[in-house]
Short mmCIF file of C-alpha atoms and ligand atoms in Angstrom, two decimals:
data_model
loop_
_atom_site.label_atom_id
_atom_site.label_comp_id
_atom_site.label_asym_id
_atom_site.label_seq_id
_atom_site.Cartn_x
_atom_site.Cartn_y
_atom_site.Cartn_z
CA UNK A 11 0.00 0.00 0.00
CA UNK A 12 1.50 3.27 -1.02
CA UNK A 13 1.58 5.94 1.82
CA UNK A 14 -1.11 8.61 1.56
CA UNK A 15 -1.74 11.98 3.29
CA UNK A 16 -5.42 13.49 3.94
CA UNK A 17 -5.99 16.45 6.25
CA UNK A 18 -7.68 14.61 9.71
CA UNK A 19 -11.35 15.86 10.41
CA UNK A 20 -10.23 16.38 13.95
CA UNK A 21 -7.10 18.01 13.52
CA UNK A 22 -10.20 20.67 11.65
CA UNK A 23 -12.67 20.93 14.33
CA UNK A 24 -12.11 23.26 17.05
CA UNK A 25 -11.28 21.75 20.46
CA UNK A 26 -14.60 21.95 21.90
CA UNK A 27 -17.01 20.82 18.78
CA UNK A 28 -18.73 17.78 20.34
CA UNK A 29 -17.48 15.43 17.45
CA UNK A 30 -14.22 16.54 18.46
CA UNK A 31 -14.82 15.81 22.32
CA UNK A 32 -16.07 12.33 21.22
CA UNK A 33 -13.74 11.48 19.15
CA UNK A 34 -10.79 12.51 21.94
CA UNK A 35 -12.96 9.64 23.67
CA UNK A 36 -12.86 7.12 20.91
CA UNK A 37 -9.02 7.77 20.86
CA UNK A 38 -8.59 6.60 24.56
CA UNK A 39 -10.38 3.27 23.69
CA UNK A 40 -8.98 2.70 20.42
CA UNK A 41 -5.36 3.52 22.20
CA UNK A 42 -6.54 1.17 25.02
CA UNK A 43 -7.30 -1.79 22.35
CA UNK A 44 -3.97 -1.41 20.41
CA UNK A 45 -1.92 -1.32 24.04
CA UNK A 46 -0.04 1.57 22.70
CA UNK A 47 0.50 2.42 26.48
CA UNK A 48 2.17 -0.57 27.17
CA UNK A 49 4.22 -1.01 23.81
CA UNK A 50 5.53 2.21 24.95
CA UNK A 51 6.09 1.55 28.05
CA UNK A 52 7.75 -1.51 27.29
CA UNK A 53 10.12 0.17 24.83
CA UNK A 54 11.10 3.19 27.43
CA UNK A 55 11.86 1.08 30.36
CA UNK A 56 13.95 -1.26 27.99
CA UNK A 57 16.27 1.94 26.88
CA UNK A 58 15.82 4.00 29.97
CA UNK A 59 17.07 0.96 32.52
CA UNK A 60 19.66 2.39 34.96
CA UNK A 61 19.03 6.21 33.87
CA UNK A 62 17.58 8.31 35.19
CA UNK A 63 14.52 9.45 33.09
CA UNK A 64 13.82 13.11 34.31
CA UNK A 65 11.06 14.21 31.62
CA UNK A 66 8.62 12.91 29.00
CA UNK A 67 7.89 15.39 26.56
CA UNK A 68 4.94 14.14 24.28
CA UNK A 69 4.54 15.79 21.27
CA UNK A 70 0.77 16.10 19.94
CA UNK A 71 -0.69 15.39 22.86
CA UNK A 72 -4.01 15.99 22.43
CA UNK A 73 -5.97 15.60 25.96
CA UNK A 74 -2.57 14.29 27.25
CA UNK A 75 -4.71 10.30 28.38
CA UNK A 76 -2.05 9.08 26.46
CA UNK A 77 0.82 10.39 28.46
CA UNK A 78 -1.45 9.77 31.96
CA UNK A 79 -1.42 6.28 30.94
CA UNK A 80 2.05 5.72 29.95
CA UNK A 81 3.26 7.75 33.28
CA UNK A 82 1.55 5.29 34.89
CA UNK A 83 3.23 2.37 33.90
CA UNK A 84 6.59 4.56 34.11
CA UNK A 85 6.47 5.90 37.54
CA UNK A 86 7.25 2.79 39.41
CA UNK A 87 11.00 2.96 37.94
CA UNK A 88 11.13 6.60 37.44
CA UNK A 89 9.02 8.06 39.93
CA UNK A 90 9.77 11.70 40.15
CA UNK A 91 9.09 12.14 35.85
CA UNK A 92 8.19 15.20 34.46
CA UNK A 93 5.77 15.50 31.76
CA UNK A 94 5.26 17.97 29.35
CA UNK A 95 2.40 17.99 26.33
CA UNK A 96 2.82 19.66 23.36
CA UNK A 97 0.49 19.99 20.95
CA UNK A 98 -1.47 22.89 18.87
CA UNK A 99 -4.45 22.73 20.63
CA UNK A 100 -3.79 21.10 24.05
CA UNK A 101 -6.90 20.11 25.84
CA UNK A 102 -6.29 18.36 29.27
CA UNK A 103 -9.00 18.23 31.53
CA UNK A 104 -8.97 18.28 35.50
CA UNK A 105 -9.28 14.58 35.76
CA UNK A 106 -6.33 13.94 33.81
CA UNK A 107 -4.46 16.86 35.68
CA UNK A 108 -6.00 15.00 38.86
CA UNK A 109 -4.00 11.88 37.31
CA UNK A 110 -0.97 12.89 37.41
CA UNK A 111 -1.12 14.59 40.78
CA UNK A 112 -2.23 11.61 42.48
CA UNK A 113 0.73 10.04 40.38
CA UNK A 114 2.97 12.76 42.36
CA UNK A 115 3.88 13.84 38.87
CA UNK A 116 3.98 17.89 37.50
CA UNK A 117 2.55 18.28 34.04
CA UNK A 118 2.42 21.36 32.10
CA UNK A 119 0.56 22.05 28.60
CA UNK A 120 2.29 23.79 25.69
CA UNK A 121 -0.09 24.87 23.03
CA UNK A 122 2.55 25.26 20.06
CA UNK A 123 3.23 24.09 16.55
CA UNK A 124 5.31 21.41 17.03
CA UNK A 125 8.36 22.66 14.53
CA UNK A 126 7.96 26.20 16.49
CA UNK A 127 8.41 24.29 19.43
CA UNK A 128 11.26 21.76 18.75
CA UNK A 129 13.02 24.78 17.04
CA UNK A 130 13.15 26.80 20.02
CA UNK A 131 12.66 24.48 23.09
CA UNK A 132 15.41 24.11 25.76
CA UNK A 133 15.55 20.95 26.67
CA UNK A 134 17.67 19.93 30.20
CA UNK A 135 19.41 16.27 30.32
CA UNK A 136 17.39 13.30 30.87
CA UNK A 137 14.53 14.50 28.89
CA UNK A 138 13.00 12.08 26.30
CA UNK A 139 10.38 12.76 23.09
CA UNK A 140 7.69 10.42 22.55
CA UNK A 141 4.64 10.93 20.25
CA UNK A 142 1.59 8.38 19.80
CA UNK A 143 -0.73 8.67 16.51
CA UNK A 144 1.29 11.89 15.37
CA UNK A 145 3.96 11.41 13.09
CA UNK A 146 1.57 9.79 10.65
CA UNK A 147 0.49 13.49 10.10
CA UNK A 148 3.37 14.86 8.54
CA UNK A 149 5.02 14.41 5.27
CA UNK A 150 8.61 12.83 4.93
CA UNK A 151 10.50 15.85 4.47
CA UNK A 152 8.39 17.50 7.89
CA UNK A 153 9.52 14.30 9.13
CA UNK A 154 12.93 14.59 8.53
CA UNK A 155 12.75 17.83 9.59
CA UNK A 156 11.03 16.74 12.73
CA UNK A 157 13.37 13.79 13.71
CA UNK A 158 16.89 16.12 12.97
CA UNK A 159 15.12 18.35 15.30
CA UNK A 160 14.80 15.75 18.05
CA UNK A 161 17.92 14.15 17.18
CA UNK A 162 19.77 17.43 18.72
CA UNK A 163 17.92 18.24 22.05
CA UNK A 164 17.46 14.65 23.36
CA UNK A 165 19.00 10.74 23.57
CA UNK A 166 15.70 8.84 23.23
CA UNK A 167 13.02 9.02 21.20
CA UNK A 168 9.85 6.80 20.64
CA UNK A 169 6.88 6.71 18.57
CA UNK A 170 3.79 4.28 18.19
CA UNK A 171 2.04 4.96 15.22
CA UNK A 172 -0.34 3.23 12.62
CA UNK A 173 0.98 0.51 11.01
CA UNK A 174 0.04 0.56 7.13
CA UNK A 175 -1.26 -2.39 6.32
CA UNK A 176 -4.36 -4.49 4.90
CA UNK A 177 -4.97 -5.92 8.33
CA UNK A 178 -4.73 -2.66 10.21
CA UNK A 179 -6.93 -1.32 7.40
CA UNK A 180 -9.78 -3.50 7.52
CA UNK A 181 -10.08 -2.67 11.15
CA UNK A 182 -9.79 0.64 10.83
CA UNK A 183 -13.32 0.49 8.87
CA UNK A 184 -14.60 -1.20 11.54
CA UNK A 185 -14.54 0.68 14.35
CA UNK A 186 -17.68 1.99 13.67
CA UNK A 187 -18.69 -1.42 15.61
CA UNK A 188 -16.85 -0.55 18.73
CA UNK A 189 -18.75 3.06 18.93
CA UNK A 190 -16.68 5.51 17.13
CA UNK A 191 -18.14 8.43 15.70
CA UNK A 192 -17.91 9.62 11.99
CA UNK A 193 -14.73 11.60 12.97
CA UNK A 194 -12.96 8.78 14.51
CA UNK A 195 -14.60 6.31 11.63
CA UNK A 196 -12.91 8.75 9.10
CA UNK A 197 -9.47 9.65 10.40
CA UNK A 198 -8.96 5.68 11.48
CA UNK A 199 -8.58 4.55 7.82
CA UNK A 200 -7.14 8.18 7.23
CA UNK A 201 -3.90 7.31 9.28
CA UNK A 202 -3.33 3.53 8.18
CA UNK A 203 -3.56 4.93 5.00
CA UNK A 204 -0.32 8.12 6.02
CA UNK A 205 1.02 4.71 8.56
CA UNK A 206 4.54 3.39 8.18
CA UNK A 207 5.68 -0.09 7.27
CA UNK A 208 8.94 -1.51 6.96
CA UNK A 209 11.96 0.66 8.07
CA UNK A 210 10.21 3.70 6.76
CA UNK A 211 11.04 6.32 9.75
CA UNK A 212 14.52 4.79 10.36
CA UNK A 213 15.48 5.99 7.21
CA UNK A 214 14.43 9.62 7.80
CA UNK A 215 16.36 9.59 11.24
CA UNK A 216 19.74 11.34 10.53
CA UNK A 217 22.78 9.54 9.79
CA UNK A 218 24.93 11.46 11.73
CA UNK A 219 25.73 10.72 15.61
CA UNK A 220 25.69 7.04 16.91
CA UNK A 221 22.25 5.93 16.88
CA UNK A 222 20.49 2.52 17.27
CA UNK A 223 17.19 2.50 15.75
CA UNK A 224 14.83 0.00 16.00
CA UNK A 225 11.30 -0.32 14.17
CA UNK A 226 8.59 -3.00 13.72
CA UNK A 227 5.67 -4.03 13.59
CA UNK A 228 3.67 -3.97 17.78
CA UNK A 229 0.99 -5.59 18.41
CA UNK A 230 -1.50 -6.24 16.11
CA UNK A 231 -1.89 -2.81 13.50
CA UNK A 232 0.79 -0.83 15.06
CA UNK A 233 4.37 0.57 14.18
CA UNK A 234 6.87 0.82 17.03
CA UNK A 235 9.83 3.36 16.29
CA UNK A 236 12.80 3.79 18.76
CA UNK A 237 15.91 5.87 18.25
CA UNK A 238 18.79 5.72 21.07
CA UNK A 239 21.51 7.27 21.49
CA UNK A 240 23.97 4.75 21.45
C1 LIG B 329 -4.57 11.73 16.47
S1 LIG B 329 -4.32 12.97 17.70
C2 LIG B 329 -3.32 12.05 18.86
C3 LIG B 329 -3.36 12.63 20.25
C4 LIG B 329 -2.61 11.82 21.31
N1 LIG B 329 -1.22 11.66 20.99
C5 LIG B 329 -3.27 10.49 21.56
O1 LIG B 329 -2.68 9.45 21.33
O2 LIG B 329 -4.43 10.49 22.02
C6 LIG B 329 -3.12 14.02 16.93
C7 LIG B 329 -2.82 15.30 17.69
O3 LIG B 329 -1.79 16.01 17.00
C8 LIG B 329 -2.04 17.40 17.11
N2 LIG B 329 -1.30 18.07 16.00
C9 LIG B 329 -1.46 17.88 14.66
N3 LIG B 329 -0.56 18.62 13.99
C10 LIG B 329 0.20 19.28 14.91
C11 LIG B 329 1.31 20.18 14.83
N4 LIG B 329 1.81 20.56 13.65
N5 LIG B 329 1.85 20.65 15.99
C12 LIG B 329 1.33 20.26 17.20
N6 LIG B 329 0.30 19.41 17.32
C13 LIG B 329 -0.27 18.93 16.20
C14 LIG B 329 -3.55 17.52 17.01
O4 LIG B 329 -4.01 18.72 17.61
C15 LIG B 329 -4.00 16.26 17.79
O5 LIG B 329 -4.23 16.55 19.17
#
């Protein structure tokens, strides 16, 4: 299947249009059925083991569940992480802020573009850059743009992202069945179809600086990308 961008209906409606609110919703569950938390998770604690992981900085966050959900899993090895979400129109409510408080975790919201923001973004040691159903947005050259960016400010980087192919496809037009509204129903085949396969975003990762990079298939429809810092 050839890779193929179309603008996301949500990335359109404004934060607050109740498709958009209930398709934030679908997100959570369709994150919760792929695991994405975990194959994170997983992948993090495997390159992070006996560092010390001060911040997670998740770029297009969206209502940062996501990042609650992976902090979770994270805290027990790392427990005093920072998080940080980044995305254009950030949208956290209180009982994800609650989250990571009873987590004994800070979190702060950045609305920004994320190219503004990896352009001009300090970033102290022991931070790391994840992003979950995000990269899938972007063209290769934002890509490469985006991943010589990251490749400056910070040792580890991860991504879980759509994996394009037929299987993932075919359930992405069904997930009208698990509840998912015509937003969700559209932008799910949307993003298999702009998904990675193969060793796609390795090969955008700069060449320069001693990397390991490691990308495959997770689970079931996903694409797990990891870049270390050797
Ligand atoms: C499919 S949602 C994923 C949200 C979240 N990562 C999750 O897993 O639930 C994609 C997010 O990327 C954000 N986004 C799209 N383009 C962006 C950009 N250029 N800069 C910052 N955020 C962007 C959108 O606002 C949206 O919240």
């Amino acid at each position: 299947m050839e890779r193929t961008l179309e603008p996301e209906w949500l990335d359109e409606l404004p934060p607050d249009d109740p498709k958009a609110v209930r398709s934030r919703r679908d997100l959570k569950r369709l994150n919760w059925w792929m695991r994405h938390d975990s194959l994170m998770a997983d992948a993090l604690l495997r390159y992070s083991k006996g560092k010390s992981l001060q911040r997670v900085v998740d770029l297009g966050a969206g209502d940062g569940t996501f990042a609650l959900g992976l902090t979770r899993k994270l805290v027990q090895q790392h427990p005093k992480v920072q998080v940080t979400l980044v995305d254009r129109q950030p949208c956290m409510g209180a009982e994800t802020r609650d989250g990571f408080q009873a987590l004994g975790c800070t979190v702060e919201t950045v609305a920004a573009d994320i190219f503004d923001w990896l352009t001009h973004a300090v970033v102290p040691p022991g931070t790391i850059f994840i992003a979950n159903l995000f990269l899938h947005h972007f063209h290769e050259a934002e890509l490469c743009e985006v991943f010589y960016l990251a490749s400056k400010q910070v040792d580890l980087f991860a991504a879980c992202e759509p994996r394009r192919a037929e299987l993932s496809l075919r359930m992405a037009k069904l997930v009208g069945l698990i509840g998912c509204n015509s937003v969700t129903r559209h932008d799910a085949v949307v993003s298999v179809r702009a998904g990675f396969t193969k060793r796609e975003l390795s090969d955008m990762w700069p060449t320069e600086g001693a990397w390991l990079l490691q990308e495959q298939r997770a689970g079931l429809f996903s694409h797990l990308f990891v870049a270390h810092r050797k």
